[in-house]
Each structure stands twice: as structure tokens, then as C-alpha cells.
């Protein structure tokens, strides 16, 4: 029987250029030792000036389609979760739709910052249920374009990348078996880019004041992240009637290894079941969870029947979780 919605194929893409902690030592007053102990990050990928979100999103999408065995013209919908679109409009999803030649697909962008991929999964899941049989969800951010590389408190954290998943019907009992998304807009000021929108359009003054860059209250966001990872995970596990001990892989948003460890300790998840790659990518915003999932898949670490818990959090403030039972593909 076919009635649930699952991930049929995954893909990822990162730019060629690597920015190491040693490179950052030459740019701001920081050290490899500080960055490693406070964040776990050793390097991140940074897009060259000619690379935009649609370029990385397109590469990840091609890979996901190939892995799913789905042709672009079979897609019914493309969702690009991004806060760094190529331009205010058209949607980056439309630019990718054109490059894929996915003529039959509707396309729109979704702005939920680092929670974007989980939001995209949830919207995609409900759209498949509503009859859109093949939905491509892309999480992509060229977040380096919003980073002030003279601000040591933010520039060490982020990197660019894209990840994608093709969603479709799977056998009953597989796929996304429980999920939630949430927001608390009262925390909007804790992580934001003040200028560049309709409140404060880009102009000489905003450039001079560096208001078009990410501003963040690091320790507040840290506390929010640990709390929300635990609360959201527990709610989704409860919805599914499953215990944390049943989870094969815990794949949280990759922002800081200390956030991941603190949350995992509270949830009582052993280290071997937690997927961490923040050391190699930094925080790639909406791309971090699908990049991690793609790596797990490529390494042959996702077995049919495995329970995979995905948890995202980010600006908004937003969060979301999805518990996925791997497999159940309909051949
Ligand atoms: N190198 C060296 N020193 C740095 C630094 C850097 N790159 N960045 C900040 N510091 C300094 C600070 O200026 C501060 O110095 P002071 O005590 O003289 O004022 C000191 O290090 C401690 O800063 P603090 O902010 O308390 O450190 P922290 O342990 O909270 O770590 C973060 C800072 C940003 C790594 C951490 O708060 C964090 O990861 N927060 C969450 C961020 C996040 O994930 N955002 C995205 C969410 S999607």
C-alpha cells in the first residue's frame, strides 16, 4: 500500500574554495584554538563572487533527482528553502526550475533561515499528500554574502552550500512518520540582517553602517538552540510513540558542536548515533541537514528501517523536527 511520504533521493553541493581557521587568523583577531574549542569548526566552503544560490541548488538538485531515479519533467513542485536568494525576485526555485527544465513544476522559495529544510520537508510532505506526487526540496544558502568578515563573532561560524531531497509516496510505515515546525517571532532580534528589505532598503548609509550583515546574540541563540532541539525532538518522538533509544541517527542542524553535544546529552543519545560534520562545513544554514543526510547516505549508513531524527533551528526564531523511517521506496 502506498500512503506515506518519504525521501526518494538526496544530493549536495558546495563551492570549491575552502576557508580554514588559519585563513581566518589572518583576517580577524581569532585563533584556530578558539574556533575549534568554542565551535568545533575547522573549515568552511565559500562561494566565489560569480556563484549564487541557484548554482549550488541546481547541482544538489541534479544529484538528488539522479539518486531518486526521477526525471526533472516528472516534478510537480520545487521548494527552495533559502534566505540568500539570487535576488529578491523571481524566486530562486524558479531559476532552478528553468535550469532543470522541470516545466511541469510549480516553484517557490521558503524563508525559514536555518530551519528552512525542515520547513520545506513539512510543506513538501503535505503537498505530496495533497496530490503533488514528486516534490523537490532544496536547502541552499550562500550565507557568506551576509557575513561581515571583520566581525570575529560571526565570520568564523558560517559556510556556503546546498542540499536537496526528492519527496514522494513510499510504503506505509516508512518516510516521515512524525514532524513539527514552530516559530517564536519574539526572538527575531537575536539573529537578523537589519537592512536590505522593505524596512531598511539597501542604500549608501546601510552599507557604511554594515547593516546588511548578520547580527547575532550568540549566547542567547545558543541557549535557545539547545532548549528547542530537546523540546522539539521529544514532541516528535512522542507523536510517533517512539523512544529516543530507538533512533538510529540523530541529525541536528550543524551550527556548533557544543550545541549538538549539550542537546544530545540532555536527550541521552550516545555519540555514535549523532551525525556531526560541522568541522568541515561550518553552519551552512538551510543546507546543513540535507548535506549531512546526503553524506550518511553516500557512506551507506542509512539502512532500510532505520529511524532518523532531523532537527533544525534558526533565525525567526524557528525550529522543526522530522522523524523519518528510512526505506520503503516503491520501485
Ligand atoms: N575568536 C576569538 N575570540 C572571540 C571570537 C573569535 N572568533 N568570537 C568571540 N570572541 C570573544 C568574545 O569577544 C568574548 O570576549 P570578551 O569575553 O572579552 O567579551 C569571548 O570570546 C567569549 O564570547 P562568548 O560569546 O561568551 O563565547 P561563547 O562561548 O558563547 O561562543 C559562539 C560564542 C558564537 C560560538 C556561541 O555563542 C554560539 O555558537 N552561539 C550560537 C550561534 C549560532 O549557532 N548561530 C546560528 C544559529 S542557526
Short mmCIF file of C-alpha atoms in Angstrom, two decimals, residues 15-292:
data_model
loop_
_atom_site.label_atom_id
_atom_site.label_comp_id
_atom_site.label_asym_id
_atom_site.label_seq_id
_atom_site.Cartn_x
_atom_site.Cartn_y
_atom_site.Cartn_z
CA UNK A 15 31.71 25.64 -3.66
CA UNK A 16 35.36 24.78 -4.42
CA UNK A 17 37.07 27.32 -2.19
CA UNK A 18 37.89 26.32 1.40
CA UNK A 19 38.33 28.91 4.16
CA UNK A 20 40.31 27.41 7.04
CA UNK A 21 40.70 28.62 10.60
CA UNK A 22 44.27 29.54 9.67
CA UNK A 23 42.92 31.78 6.88
CA UNK A 24 40.60 33.48 9.40
CA UNK A 25 43.52 34.03 11.80
CA UNK A 26 44.98 36.29 9.10
CA UNK A 27 41.70 38.21 8.71
CA UNK A 28 40.45 38.85 12.28
CA UNK A 29 41.71 38.61 15.86
CA UNK A 30 40.97 34.91 16.38
CA UNK A 31 42.75 31.58 16.64
CA UNK A 32 42.28 28.04 15.43
CA UNK A 33 42.28 27.01 19.08
CA UNK A 34 39.39 29.41 19.97
CA UNK A 35 37.28 28.45 16.96
CA UNK A 36 37.87 24.71 17.47
CA UNK A 37 37.12 24.65 21.18
CA UNK A 38 34.12 27.04 21.04
CA UNK A 39 32.50 25.73 17.86
CA UNK A 40 34.17 22.53 16.59
CA UNK A 41 34.62 24.14 13.16
CA UNK A 42 37.93 23.68 11.28
CA UNK A 43 36.98 24.84 7.78
CA UNK A 44 34.05 26.00 5.65
CA UNK A 45 33.37 26.40 1.90
CA UNK A 46 32.93 29.91 0.48
CA UNK A 47 31.43 30.69 -2.92
CA UNK A 48 33.39 32.74 -5.42
CA UNK A 49 31.67 36.00 -6.45
CA UNK A 50 30.09 34.56 -9.61
CA UNK A 51 28.36 31.71 -7.71
CA UNK A 52 24.80 32.31 -6.46
CA UNK A 53 22.28 30.21 -4.55
CA UNK A 54 20.65 28.81 -7.70
CA UNK A 55 24.02 27.48 -8.93
CA UNK A 56 24.60 25.39 -5.81
CA UNK A 57 20.91 24.48 -5.53
CA UNK A 58 20.86 23.28 -9.14
CA UNK A 59 23.89 20.99 -8.59
CA UNK A 60 22.37 19.47 -5.46
CA UNK A 61 19.02 19.05 -7.24
CA UNK A 62 20.59 17.19 -10.18
CA UNK A 63 22.22 14.75 -7.77
CA UNK A 64 19.01 14.22 -5.78
CA UNK A 65 17.00 13.56 -8.95
CA UNK A 66 19.58 11.04 -10.18
CA UNK A 67 19.64 9.29 -6.80
CA UNK A 68 15.82 9.14 -6.76
CA UNK A 69 15.59 7.96 -10.37
CA UNK A 70 13.17 10.82 -11.04
CA UNK A 71 13.34 12.96 -14.18
CA UNK A 72 13.08 16.73 -13.85
CA UNK A 73 9.96 16.81 -16.01
CA UNK A 74 8.25 14.48 -13.53
CA UNK A 75 8.49 17.08 -10.75
CA UNK A 76 5.25 18.71 -9.61
CA UNK A 77 6.77 21.24 -7.22
CA UNK A 78 10.15 22.77 -6.34
CA UNK A 79 10.66 24.43 -2.97
CA UNK A 80 13.91 26.32 -2.44
CA UNK A 81 14.46 26.99 1.26
CA UNK A 82 16.85 29.93 1.32
CA UNK A 83 17.48 33.28 2.97
CA UNK A 84 20.09 34.19 0.39
CA UNK A 85 18.13 34.01 -2.88
CA UNK A 86 19.85 35.04 -6.12
CA UNK A 87 17.73 38.25 -6.00
CA UNK A 88 14.53 39.49 -4.29
CA UNK A 89 12.50 38.08 -7.18
CA UNK A 90 11.98 35.92 -9.14
CA UNK A 91 12.21 33.06 -6.65
CA UNK A 92 15.44 31.08 -6.74
CA UNK A 93 13.21 27.99 -7.10
CA UNK A 94 12.00 29.39 -10.47
CA UNK A 95 15.57 29.93 -11.67
CA UNK A 96 16.40 26.33 -10.73
CA UNK A 97 13.17 25.08 -12.36
CA UNK A 98 14.26 26.65 -15.64
CA UNK A 99 17.79 25.19 -15.47
CA UNK A 100 16.40 21.73 -14.67
CA UNK A 101 13.82 22.08 -17.47
CA UNK A 102 11.21 20.99 -14.94
CA UNK A 103 8.42 22.56 -16.96
CA UNK A 104 5.59 20.85 -15.08
CA UNK A 105 6.69 22.03 -11.64
CA UNK A 106 5.35 24.93 -9.61
CA UNK A 107 8.20 26.70 -7.81
CA UNK A 108 8.57 28.97 -4.81
CA UNK A 109 11.07 30.00 -2.13
CA UNK A 110 10.61 29.43 1.56
CA UNK A 111 12.28 31.67 4.14
CA UNK A 112 12.84 29.98 7.48
CA UNK A 113 16.61 30.54 7.75
CA UNK A 114 18.50 27.55 9.16
CA UNK A 115 15.21 25.69 9.78
CA UNK A 116 14.37 26.09 6.08
CA UNK A 117 14.98 22.49 5.02
CA UNK A 118 12.79 21.06 7.79
CA UNK A 119 10.08 23.62 6.95
CA UNK A 120 10.46 22.57 3.30
CA UNK A 121 10.11 18.89 4.23
CA UNK A 122 6.93 19.62 6.15
CA UNK A 123 5.40 21.70 3.34
CA UNK A 124 6.58 19.14 0.78
CA UNK A 125 5.13 16.26 2.78
CA UNK A 126 1.72 17.87 2.96
CA UNK A 127 1.85 18.76 -0.75
CA UNK A 128 2.61 15.13 -1.71
CA UNK A 129 -0.36 14.11 0.45
CA UNK A 130 -2.42 16.72 -1.42
CA UNK A 131 -1.55 15.16 -4.77
CA UNK A 132 1.74 16.74 -5.86
CA UNK A 133 3.44 13.38 -6.42
CA UNK A 134 7.07 14.47 -6.80
CA UNK A 135 8.34 17.40 -4.76
CA UNK A 136 11.94 18.64 -4.81
CA UNK A 137 13.01 20.35 -1.58
CA UNK A 138 16.28 22.26 -1.76
CA UNK A 139 18.03 23.86 1.21
CA UNK A 140 20.57 26.35 -0.07
CA UNK A 141 22.40 29.35 1.31
CA UNK A 142 25.30 31.46 0.16
CA UNK A 143 25.32 32.88 3.65
CA UNK A 144 28.85 34.30 3.21
CA UNK A 145 27.20 37.19 1.28
CA UNK A 146 25.59 38.31 4.56
CA UNK A 147 28.69 37.96 6.72
CA UNK A 148 30.94 40.78 7.86
CA UNK A 149 34.44 39.31 7.52
CA UNK A 150 35.78 41.85 10.01
CA UNK A 151 33.39 40.62 12.75
CA UNK A 152 35.08 37.70 14.50
CA UNK A 153 31.95 36.78 16.47
CA UNK A 154 30.08 35.72 13.31
CA UNK A 155 32.55 35.22 10.44
CA UNK A 156 34.08 32.06 11.88
CA UNK A 157 30.73 30.26 12.07
CA UNK A 158 29.24 30.12 8.59
CA UNK A 159 29.84 28.45 5.23
CA UNK A 160 28.05 28.10 1.89
CA UNK A 161 26.34 25.02 0.46
CA UNK A 162 23.24 23.27 -0.82
CA UNK A 163 21.42 20.03 -0.17
CA UNK A 164 18.34 18.58 -1.84
CA UNK A 165 15.79 15.83 -1.39
CA UNK A 166 13.16 14.44 -3.74
CA UNK A 167 9.97 13.58 -1.86
CA UNK A 168 7.30 11.17 -3.00
CA UNK A 169 4.97 8.40 -1.86
CA UNK A 170 6.53 5.43 -0.04
CA UNK A 171 5.18 2.25 1.51
CA UNK A 172 3.02 2.68 4.58
CA UNK A 173 5.02 2.90 7.79
CA UNK A 174 8.08 4.43 6.05
CA UNK A 175 9.05 8.00 5.33
CA UNK A 176 8.25 10.99 7.55
CA UNK A 177 6.33 9.32 10.36
CA UNK A 178 6.11 12.36 12.66
CA UNK A 179 7.05 16.01 12.29
CA UNK A 180 6.50 19.54 13.52
CA UNK A 181 7.52 23.09 12.68
CA UNK A 182 7.35 26.08 15.00
CA UNK A 183 8.28 29.71 15.45
CA UNK A 184 8.70 32.36 18.14
CA UNK A 185 8.91 35.73 16.43
CA UNK A 186 9.59 37.48 19.73
CA UNK A 187 13.20 36.31 19.27
CA UNK A 188 13.55 37.89 15.82
CA UNK A 189 16.13 40.41 17.04
CA UNK A 190 18.50 37.75 18.33
CA UNK A 191 19.61 36.73 14.85
CA UNK A 192 18.86 39.03 11.95
CA UNK A 193 20.04 41.09 8.98
CA UNK A 194 18.61 44.58 9.58
CA UNK A 195 18.98 46.07 6.08
CA UNK A 196 18.22 45.01 2.53
CA UNK A 197 14.47 44.53 2.89
CA UNK A 198 11.48 46.91 2.82
CA UNK A 199 12.10 48.13 6.40
CA UNK A 200 15.57 49.39 5.63
CA UNK A 201 16.31 49.21 1.89
CA UNK A 202 19.93 48.95 0.76
CA UNK A 203 21.48 52.40 0.46
CA UNK A 204 24.83 54.06 1.00
CA UNK A 205 24.15 54.52 4.71
CA UNK A 206 23.24 50.87 5.32
CA UNK A 207 26.44 49.81 3.58
CA UNK A 208 28.51 52.24 5.66
CA UNK A 209 26.84 51.02 8.88
CA UNK A 210 27.25 47.37 7.85
CA UNK A 211 23.52 46.88 8.50
CA UNK A 212 23.22 44.40 5.64
CA UNK A 213 25.26 41.84 7.60
CA UNK A 214 24.21 39.17 10.12
CA UNK A 215 23.81 40.47 13.68
CA UNK A 216 23.64 37.84 16.38
CA UNK A 217 23.34 37.49 20.15
CA UNK A 218 25.47 34.35 20.26
CA UNK A 219 24.88 33.12 23.79
CA UNK A 220 21.09 33.73 23.62
CA UNK A 221 20.88 31.80 20.34
CA UNK A 222 23.00 29.04 21.89
CA UNK A 223 20.58 28.60 24.81
CA UNK A 224 17.53 28.72 22.52
CA UNK A 225 19.10 26.09 20.25
CA UNK A 226 19.83 23.56 22.99
CA UNK A 227 16.35 24.01 24.50
CA UNK A 228 14.47 23.78 21.23
CA UNK A 229 16.41 20.76 19.92
CA UNK A 230 15.42 18.83 23.05
CA UNK A 231 11.80 20.04 23.25
CA UNK A 232 11.07 19.59 19.55
CA UNK A 233 12.74 16.16 19.41
CA UNK A 234 10.75 14.98 22.40
CA UNK A 235 7.45 16.21 20.94
CA UNK A 236 8.06 14.45 17.62
CA UNK A 237 9.19 11.22 19.31
CA UNK A 238 6.07 11.35 21.46
CA UNK A 239 3.86 11.89 18.37
CA UNK A 240 5.43 8.79 16.82
CA UNK A 241 5.10 6.81 20.06
CA UNK A 242 8.86 6.12 19.92
CA UNK A 243 11.67 6.46 22.43
CA UNK A 244 14.92 8.28 21.78
CA UNK A 245 16.74 4.96 22.30
CA UNK A 246 15.07 3.68 19.08
CA UNK A 247 16.64 6.41 16.94
CA UNK A 248 19.42 5.10 14.66
CA UNK A 249 20.71 8.52 13.57
CA UNK A 250 20.30 11.92 15.18
CA UNK A 251 20.96 14.58 12.50
CA UNK A 252 20.69 18.06 14.03
CA UNK A 253 21.33 21.37 12.28
CA UNK A 254 25.11 21.81 12.23
CA UNK A 255 25.78 25.18 13.89
CA UNK A 256 28.16 24.41 16.75
CA UNK A 257 29.39 21.06 18.06
CA UNK A 258 28.85 22.31 21.64
CA UNK A 259 25.15 22.92 20.90
CA UNK A 260 24.85 19.41 19.44
CA UNK A 261 26.65 17.76 22.38
CA UNK A 262 24.68 19.68 25.01
CA UNK A 263 21.37 18.70 23.39
CA UNK A 264 22.44 15.09 22.83
CA UNK A 265 23.49 14.77 26.49
CA UNK A 266 20.07 16.01 27.63
CA UNK A 267 18.32 13.66 25.22
CA UNK A 268 20.61 10.83 26.33
CA UNK A 269 21.75 9.99 22.79
CA UNK A 270 25.16 8.29 22.56
CA UNK A 271 27.82 9.98 20.46
CA UNK A 272 28.00 7.14 17.87
CA UNK A 273 24.42 7.87 16.78
CA UNK A 274 24.93 11.62 16.29
CA UNK A 275 25.99 12.81 12.86
CA UNK A 276 28.44 15.71 13.00
CA UNK A 277 30.15 17.38 10.03
CA UNK A 278 30.22 20.99 11.26
CA UNK A 279 34.02 20.66 11.49
CA UNK A 280 34.23 20.51 7.66
CA UNK A 281 31.36 22.79 6.59
CA UNK A 282 30.62 25.29 9.38
CA UNK A 283 26.99 26.37 9.57
CA UNK A 284 25.57 26.17 6.04
CA UNK A 285 22.13 27.40 7.18
CA UNK A 286 19.27 25.71 5.24
CA UNK A 287 21.75 23.34 3.59
CA UNK A 288 23.21 21.77 6.72
CA UNK A 289 20.69 18.95 7.34
CA UNK A 290 20.40 17.76 3.72
CA UNK A 291 24.21 17.87 3.32
CA UNK A 292 24.56 15.72 6.45
#
